[in-house]
Coordinates of C-alpha atoms in Angstrom, one line a residue:
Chain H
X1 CA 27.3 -53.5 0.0
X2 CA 30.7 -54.3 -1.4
X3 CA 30.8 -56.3 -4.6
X4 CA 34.1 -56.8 -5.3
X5 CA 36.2 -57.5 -1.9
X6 CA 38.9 -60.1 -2.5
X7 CA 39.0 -61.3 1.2
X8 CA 35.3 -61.0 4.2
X9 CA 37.1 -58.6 6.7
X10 CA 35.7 -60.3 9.1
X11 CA 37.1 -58.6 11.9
X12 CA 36.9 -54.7 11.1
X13 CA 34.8 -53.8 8.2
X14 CA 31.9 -55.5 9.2
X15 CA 31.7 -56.3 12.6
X16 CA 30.5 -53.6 15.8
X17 CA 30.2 -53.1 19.2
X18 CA 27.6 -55.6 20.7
X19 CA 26.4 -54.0 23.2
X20 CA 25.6 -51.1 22.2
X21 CA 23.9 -52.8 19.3
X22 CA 21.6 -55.3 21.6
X23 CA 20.7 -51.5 23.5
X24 CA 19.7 -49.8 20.5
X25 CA 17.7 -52.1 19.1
X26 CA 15.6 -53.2 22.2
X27 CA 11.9 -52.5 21.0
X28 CA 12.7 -52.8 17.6
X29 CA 10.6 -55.4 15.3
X30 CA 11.8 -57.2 12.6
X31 CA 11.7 -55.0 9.4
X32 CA 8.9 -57.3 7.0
X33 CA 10.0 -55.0 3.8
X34 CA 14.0 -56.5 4.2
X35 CA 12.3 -59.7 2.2
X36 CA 14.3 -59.7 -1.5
X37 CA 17.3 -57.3 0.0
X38 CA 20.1 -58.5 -1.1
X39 CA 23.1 -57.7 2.0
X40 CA 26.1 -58.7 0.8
X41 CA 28.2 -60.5 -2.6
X42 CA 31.5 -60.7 -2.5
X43 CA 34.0 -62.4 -4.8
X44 CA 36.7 -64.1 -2.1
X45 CA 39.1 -66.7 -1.8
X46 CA 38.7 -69.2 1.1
X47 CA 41.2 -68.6 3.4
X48 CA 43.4 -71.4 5.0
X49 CA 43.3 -69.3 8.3
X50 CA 39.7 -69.1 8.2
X51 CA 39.2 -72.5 8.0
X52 CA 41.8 -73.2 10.2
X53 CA 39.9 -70.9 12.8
X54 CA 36.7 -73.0 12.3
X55 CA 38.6 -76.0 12.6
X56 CA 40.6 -74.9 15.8
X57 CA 36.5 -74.3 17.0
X58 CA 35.5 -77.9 16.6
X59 CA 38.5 -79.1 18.2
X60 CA 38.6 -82.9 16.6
X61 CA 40.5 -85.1 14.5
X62 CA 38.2 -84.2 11.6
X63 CA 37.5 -80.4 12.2
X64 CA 39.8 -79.6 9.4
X65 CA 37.6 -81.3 6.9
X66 CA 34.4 -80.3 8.6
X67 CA 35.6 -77.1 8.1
X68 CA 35.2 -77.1 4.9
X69 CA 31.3 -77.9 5.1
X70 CA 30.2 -75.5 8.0
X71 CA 31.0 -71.9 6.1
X72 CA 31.1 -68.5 8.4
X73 CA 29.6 -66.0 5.5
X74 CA 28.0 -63.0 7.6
X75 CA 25.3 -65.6 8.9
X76 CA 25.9 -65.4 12.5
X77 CA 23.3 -63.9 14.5
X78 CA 25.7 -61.0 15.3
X79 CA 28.7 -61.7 12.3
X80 CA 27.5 -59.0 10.0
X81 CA 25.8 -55.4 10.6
X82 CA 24.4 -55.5 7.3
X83 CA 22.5 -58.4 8.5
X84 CA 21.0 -57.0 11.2
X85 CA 20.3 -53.4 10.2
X86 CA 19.1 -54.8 7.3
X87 CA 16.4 -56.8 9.4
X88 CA 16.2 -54.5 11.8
X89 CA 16.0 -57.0 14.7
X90 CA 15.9 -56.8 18.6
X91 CA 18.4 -59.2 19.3
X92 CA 17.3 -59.5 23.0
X93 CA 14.5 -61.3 21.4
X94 CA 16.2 -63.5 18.8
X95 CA 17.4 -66.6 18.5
X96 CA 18.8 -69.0 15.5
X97 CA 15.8 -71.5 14.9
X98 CA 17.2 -73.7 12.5
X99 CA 20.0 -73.8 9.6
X100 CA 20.1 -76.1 6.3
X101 CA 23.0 -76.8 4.5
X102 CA 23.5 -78.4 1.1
X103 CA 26.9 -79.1 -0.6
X104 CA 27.9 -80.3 -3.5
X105 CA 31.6 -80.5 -2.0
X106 CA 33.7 -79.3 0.7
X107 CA 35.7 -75.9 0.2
X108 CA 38.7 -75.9 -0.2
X109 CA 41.5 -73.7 0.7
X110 CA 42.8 -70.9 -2.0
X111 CA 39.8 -71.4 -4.3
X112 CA 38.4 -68.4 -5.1
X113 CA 34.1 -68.5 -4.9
X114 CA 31.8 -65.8 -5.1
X115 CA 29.3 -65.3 -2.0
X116 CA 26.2 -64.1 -1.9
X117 CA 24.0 -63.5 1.3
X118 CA 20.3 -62.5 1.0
X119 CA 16.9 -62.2 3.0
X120 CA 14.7 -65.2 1.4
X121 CA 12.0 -64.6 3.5
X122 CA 10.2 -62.9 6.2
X123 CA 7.0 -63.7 7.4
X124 CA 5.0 -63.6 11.0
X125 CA 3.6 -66.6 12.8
X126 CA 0.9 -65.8 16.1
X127 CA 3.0 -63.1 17.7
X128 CA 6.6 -64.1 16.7
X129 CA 8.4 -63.3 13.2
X130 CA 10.7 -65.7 11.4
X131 CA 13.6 -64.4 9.0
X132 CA 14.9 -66.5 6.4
X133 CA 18.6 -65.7 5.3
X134 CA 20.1 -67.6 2.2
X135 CA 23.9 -67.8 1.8
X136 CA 24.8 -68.8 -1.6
X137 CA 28.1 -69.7 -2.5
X138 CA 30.0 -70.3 -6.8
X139 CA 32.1 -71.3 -7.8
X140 CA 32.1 -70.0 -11.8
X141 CA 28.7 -71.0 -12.6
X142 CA 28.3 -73.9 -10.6
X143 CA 26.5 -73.7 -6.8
X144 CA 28.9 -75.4 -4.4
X145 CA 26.9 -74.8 -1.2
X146 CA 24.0 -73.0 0.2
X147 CA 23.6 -71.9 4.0
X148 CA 19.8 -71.2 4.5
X149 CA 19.5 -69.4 8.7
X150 CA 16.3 -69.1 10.4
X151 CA 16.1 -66.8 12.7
X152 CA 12.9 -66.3 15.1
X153 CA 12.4 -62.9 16.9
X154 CA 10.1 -63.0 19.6
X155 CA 7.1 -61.2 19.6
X156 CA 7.0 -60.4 23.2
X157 CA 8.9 -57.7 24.8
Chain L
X1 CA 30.1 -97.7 4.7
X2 CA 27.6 -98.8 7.1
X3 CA 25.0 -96.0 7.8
X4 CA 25.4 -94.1 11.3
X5 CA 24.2 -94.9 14.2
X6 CA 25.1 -92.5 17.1
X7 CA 27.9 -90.6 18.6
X8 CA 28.8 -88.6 21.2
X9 CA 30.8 -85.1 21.0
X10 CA 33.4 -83.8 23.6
X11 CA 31.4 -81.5 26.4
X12 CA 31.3 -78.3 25.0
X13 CA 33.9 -75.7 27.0
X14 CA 33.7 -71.8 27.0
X15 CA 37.4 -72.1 25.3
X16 CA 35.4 -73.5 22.3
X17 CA 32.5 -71.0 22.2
X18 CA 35.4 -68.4 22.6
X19 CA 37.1 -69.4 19.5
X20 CA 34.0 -70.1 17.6
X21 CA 33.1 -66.5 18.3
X22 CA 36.0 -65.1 16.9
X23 CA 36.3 -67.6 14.0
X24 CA 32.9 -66.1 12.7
X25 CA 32.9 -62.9 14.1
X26 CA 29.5 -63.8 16.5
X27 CA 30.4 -62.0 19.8
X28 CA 27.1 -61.6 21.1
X29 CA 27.5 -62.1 25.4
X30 CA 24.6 -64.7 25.2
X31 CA 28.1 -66.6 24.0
X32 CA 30.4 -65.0 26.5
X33 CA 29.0 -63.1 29.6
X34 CA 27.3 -65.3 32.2
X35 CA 25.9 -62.0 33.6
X36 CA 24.6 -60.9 30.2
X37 CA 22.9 -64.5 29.8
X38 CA 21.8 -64.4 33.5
X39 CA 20.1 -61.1 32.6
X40 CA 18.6 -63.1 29.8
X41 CA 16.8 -66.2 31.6
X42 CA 20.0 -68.3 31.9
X43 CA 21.9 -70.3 34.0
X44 CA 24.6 -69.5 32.1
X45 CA 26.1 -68.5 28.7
X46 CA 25.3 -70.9 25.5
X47 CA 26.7 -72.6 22.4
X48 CA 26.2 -70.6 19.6
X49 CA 24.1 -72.6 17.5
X50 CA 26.2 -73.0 14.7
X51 CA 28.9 -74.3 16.8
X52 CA 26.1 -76.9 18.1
X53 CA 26.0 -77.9 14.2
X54 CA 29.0 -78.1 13.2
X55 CA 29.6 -80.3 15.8
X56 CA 26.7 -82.7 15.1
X57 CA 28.3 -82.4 11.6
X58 CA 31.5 -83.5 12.3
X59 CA 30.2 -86.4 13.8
X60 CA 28.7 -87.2 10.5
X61 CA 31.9 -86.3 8.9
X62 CA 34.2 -88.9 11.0
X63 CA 31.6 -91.7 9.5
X64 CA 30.9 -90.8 6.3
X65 CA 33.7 -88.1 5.4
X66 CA 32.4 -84.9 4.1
X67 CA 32.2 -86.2 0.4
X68 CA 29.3 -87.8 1.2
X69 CA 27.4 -85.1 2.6
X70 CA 24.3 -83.6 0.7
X71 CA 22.3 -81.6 3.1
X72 CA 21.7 -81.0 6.2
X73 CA 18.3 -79.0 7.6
X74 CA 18.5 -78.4 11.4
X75 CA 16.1 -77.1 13.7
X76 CA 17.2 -76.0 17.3
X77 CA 15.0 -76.9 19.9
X78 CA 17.2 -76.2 23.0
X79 CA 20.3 -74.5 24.1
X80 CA 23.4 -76.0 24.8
X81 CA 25.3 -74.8 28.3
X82 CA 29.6 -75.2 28.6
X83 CA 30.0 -78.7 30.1
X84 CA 27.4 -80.6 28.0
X85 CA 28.4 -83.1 25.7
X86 CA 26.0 -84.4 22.9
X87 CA 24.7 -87.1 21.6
X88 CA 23.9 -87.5 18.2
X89 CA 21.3 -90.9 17.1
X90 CA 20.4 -91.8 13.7
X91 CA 16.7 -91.6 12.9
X92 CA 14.6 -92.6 10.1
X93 CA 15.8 -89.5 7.7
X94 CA 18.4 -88.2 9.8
X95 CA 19.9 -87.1 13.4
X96 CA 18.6 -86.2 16.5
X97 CA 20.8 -84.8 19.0
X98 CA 20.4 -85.0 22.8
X99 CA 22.2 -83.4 25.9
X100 CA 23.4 -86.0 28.8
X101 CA 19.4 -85.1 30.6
X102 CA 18.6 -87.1 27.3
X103 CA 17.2 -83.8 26.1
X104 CA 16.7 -83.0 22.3
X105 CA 18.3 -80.1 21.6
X106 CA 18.4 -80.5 18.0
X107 CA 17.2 -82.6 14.8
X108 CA 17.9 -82.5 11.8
X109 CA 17.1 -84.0 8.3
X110 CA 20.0 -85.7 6.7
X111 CA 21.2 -86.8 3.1
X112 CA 24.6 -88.9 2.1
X113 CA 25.6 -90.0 -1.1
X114 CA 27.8 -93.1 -2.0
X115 CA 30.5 -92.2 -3.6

């Protein structure tokens, strides 16, 4: 996992070709031993673009400052590889099933935070698994947001 | 500041789940291939669910600005087709967030600080 990227590539170093991804996959079950991994930190400065890109997204007269609440850290379902070859997932089978946020503050644009993204927890429930991804973001030593993702794969194929 | 009551998004519109794909890099064709979603039990392509949020959060936002906010703990019950525009009601510790069917396609748990 890179540690010390000053910018998320979001659109080259970690994204791929969904398709093929949702095809190779197919069959697969959620990996129960990617509890603990740790898939990506990153020291990076929030980009005015990015926000700007969320923003553009939400389309209102107060995206720009919701923007700075609803962060895009390798979360998505199908943002970051790591993620799912990490998990292991079918996404046929998988959908988001619920995300918490807490903030002490917006982000703002230029500050520089350090991200960390991390399986929390992975645990069955009857025939369907449930994957717990925690998104942690610094600034120095204080927390300025947390994303937690919950993501259910479906036990039936 | 007088707490929240309700309000109502824009309809959601493939432009936006387009841009809110690239924005977080999420192009899964459950987002942007009808056929693909067809294939999937569909009617059509969905909101990603993150884009469902952050609009129900910047609903919150335009009352309370987003100094205020605290948390925010969502669970998705439904999806959310191009076209529909949601409504999002105060309940007794938060939101809950309906389609114009007046189904709940999301709740969530809410905290706002005074400032």
């Amino acid at each position: 996992m890179p540690s010390d990227t000053k910018r998320l590539d979001i659109g080259g170093a970690i994204g791929f070709s969904t398709y093929q991804s949702i095809e190779r996959r197919k069959g697969n079950f959620v990996r129960l031993e990617a509890k603990g991994t740790r898939l990506f930190r990153s020291s990076m400065e929030v980009d005015a673009a990015q926000l700007e890109a969320v923003a553009s997204a939400i389309s209102t007269d107060t995206a720009a400052e919701t923007s700075g609440l609803v962060n895009w850290f390798g979360v998505s379902i199908d943002g970051d590889e790591a993620l799912v070859e990490a998990l292991g997932m079918d996404l046929s089978r998988t959908m988001l099933a619920g995300q918490a946020y807490t903030w002490t503050r917006p982000l703002e644009v230029g500050e520089d935070v350090e991200v960390e993204v991390s399986v929390e927890d992975i645990y069955p429930r009857g025939k369907n698994h449930f994957a717990v991804i925690r998104t942690e973001i610094r600034s120095g030593d204080d927390i300025v947001q947390t994303q937690r993702t919950t993501f259910i794969e479906s036990g039936n194929e | 500041m007088t707490t929240f009551s309700s309000g109502t998004t824009a309809a959601v519109t493939r432009e936006q789940i387009s841009r809110y794909a690239d924005a977080v890099n999420d192009h899964n064709p459950v987002h942007l291939d009808d056929e693909f979603a067809k294939r999937a039990g569909l009617p059509s392509v969905i909101a990603h669910g993150p884009l469902t949020l952050a609009l129900v959060i910047d609903r919150l936002v335009a009352h309370y600005g987003a100094d205020r906010l605290r948390s925010f703990d969502a669970r998705l019950k439904a999806p959310v087709f191009p076209g529909e525009s949601l409504t999002v009601t105060s309940t007794n510790d938060g939101v809950s967030v309906t389609n114009a069917t007046g189904d709940v396609v999301a709740t969530a748990t809410l905290e706002v600080v005074e400032l």
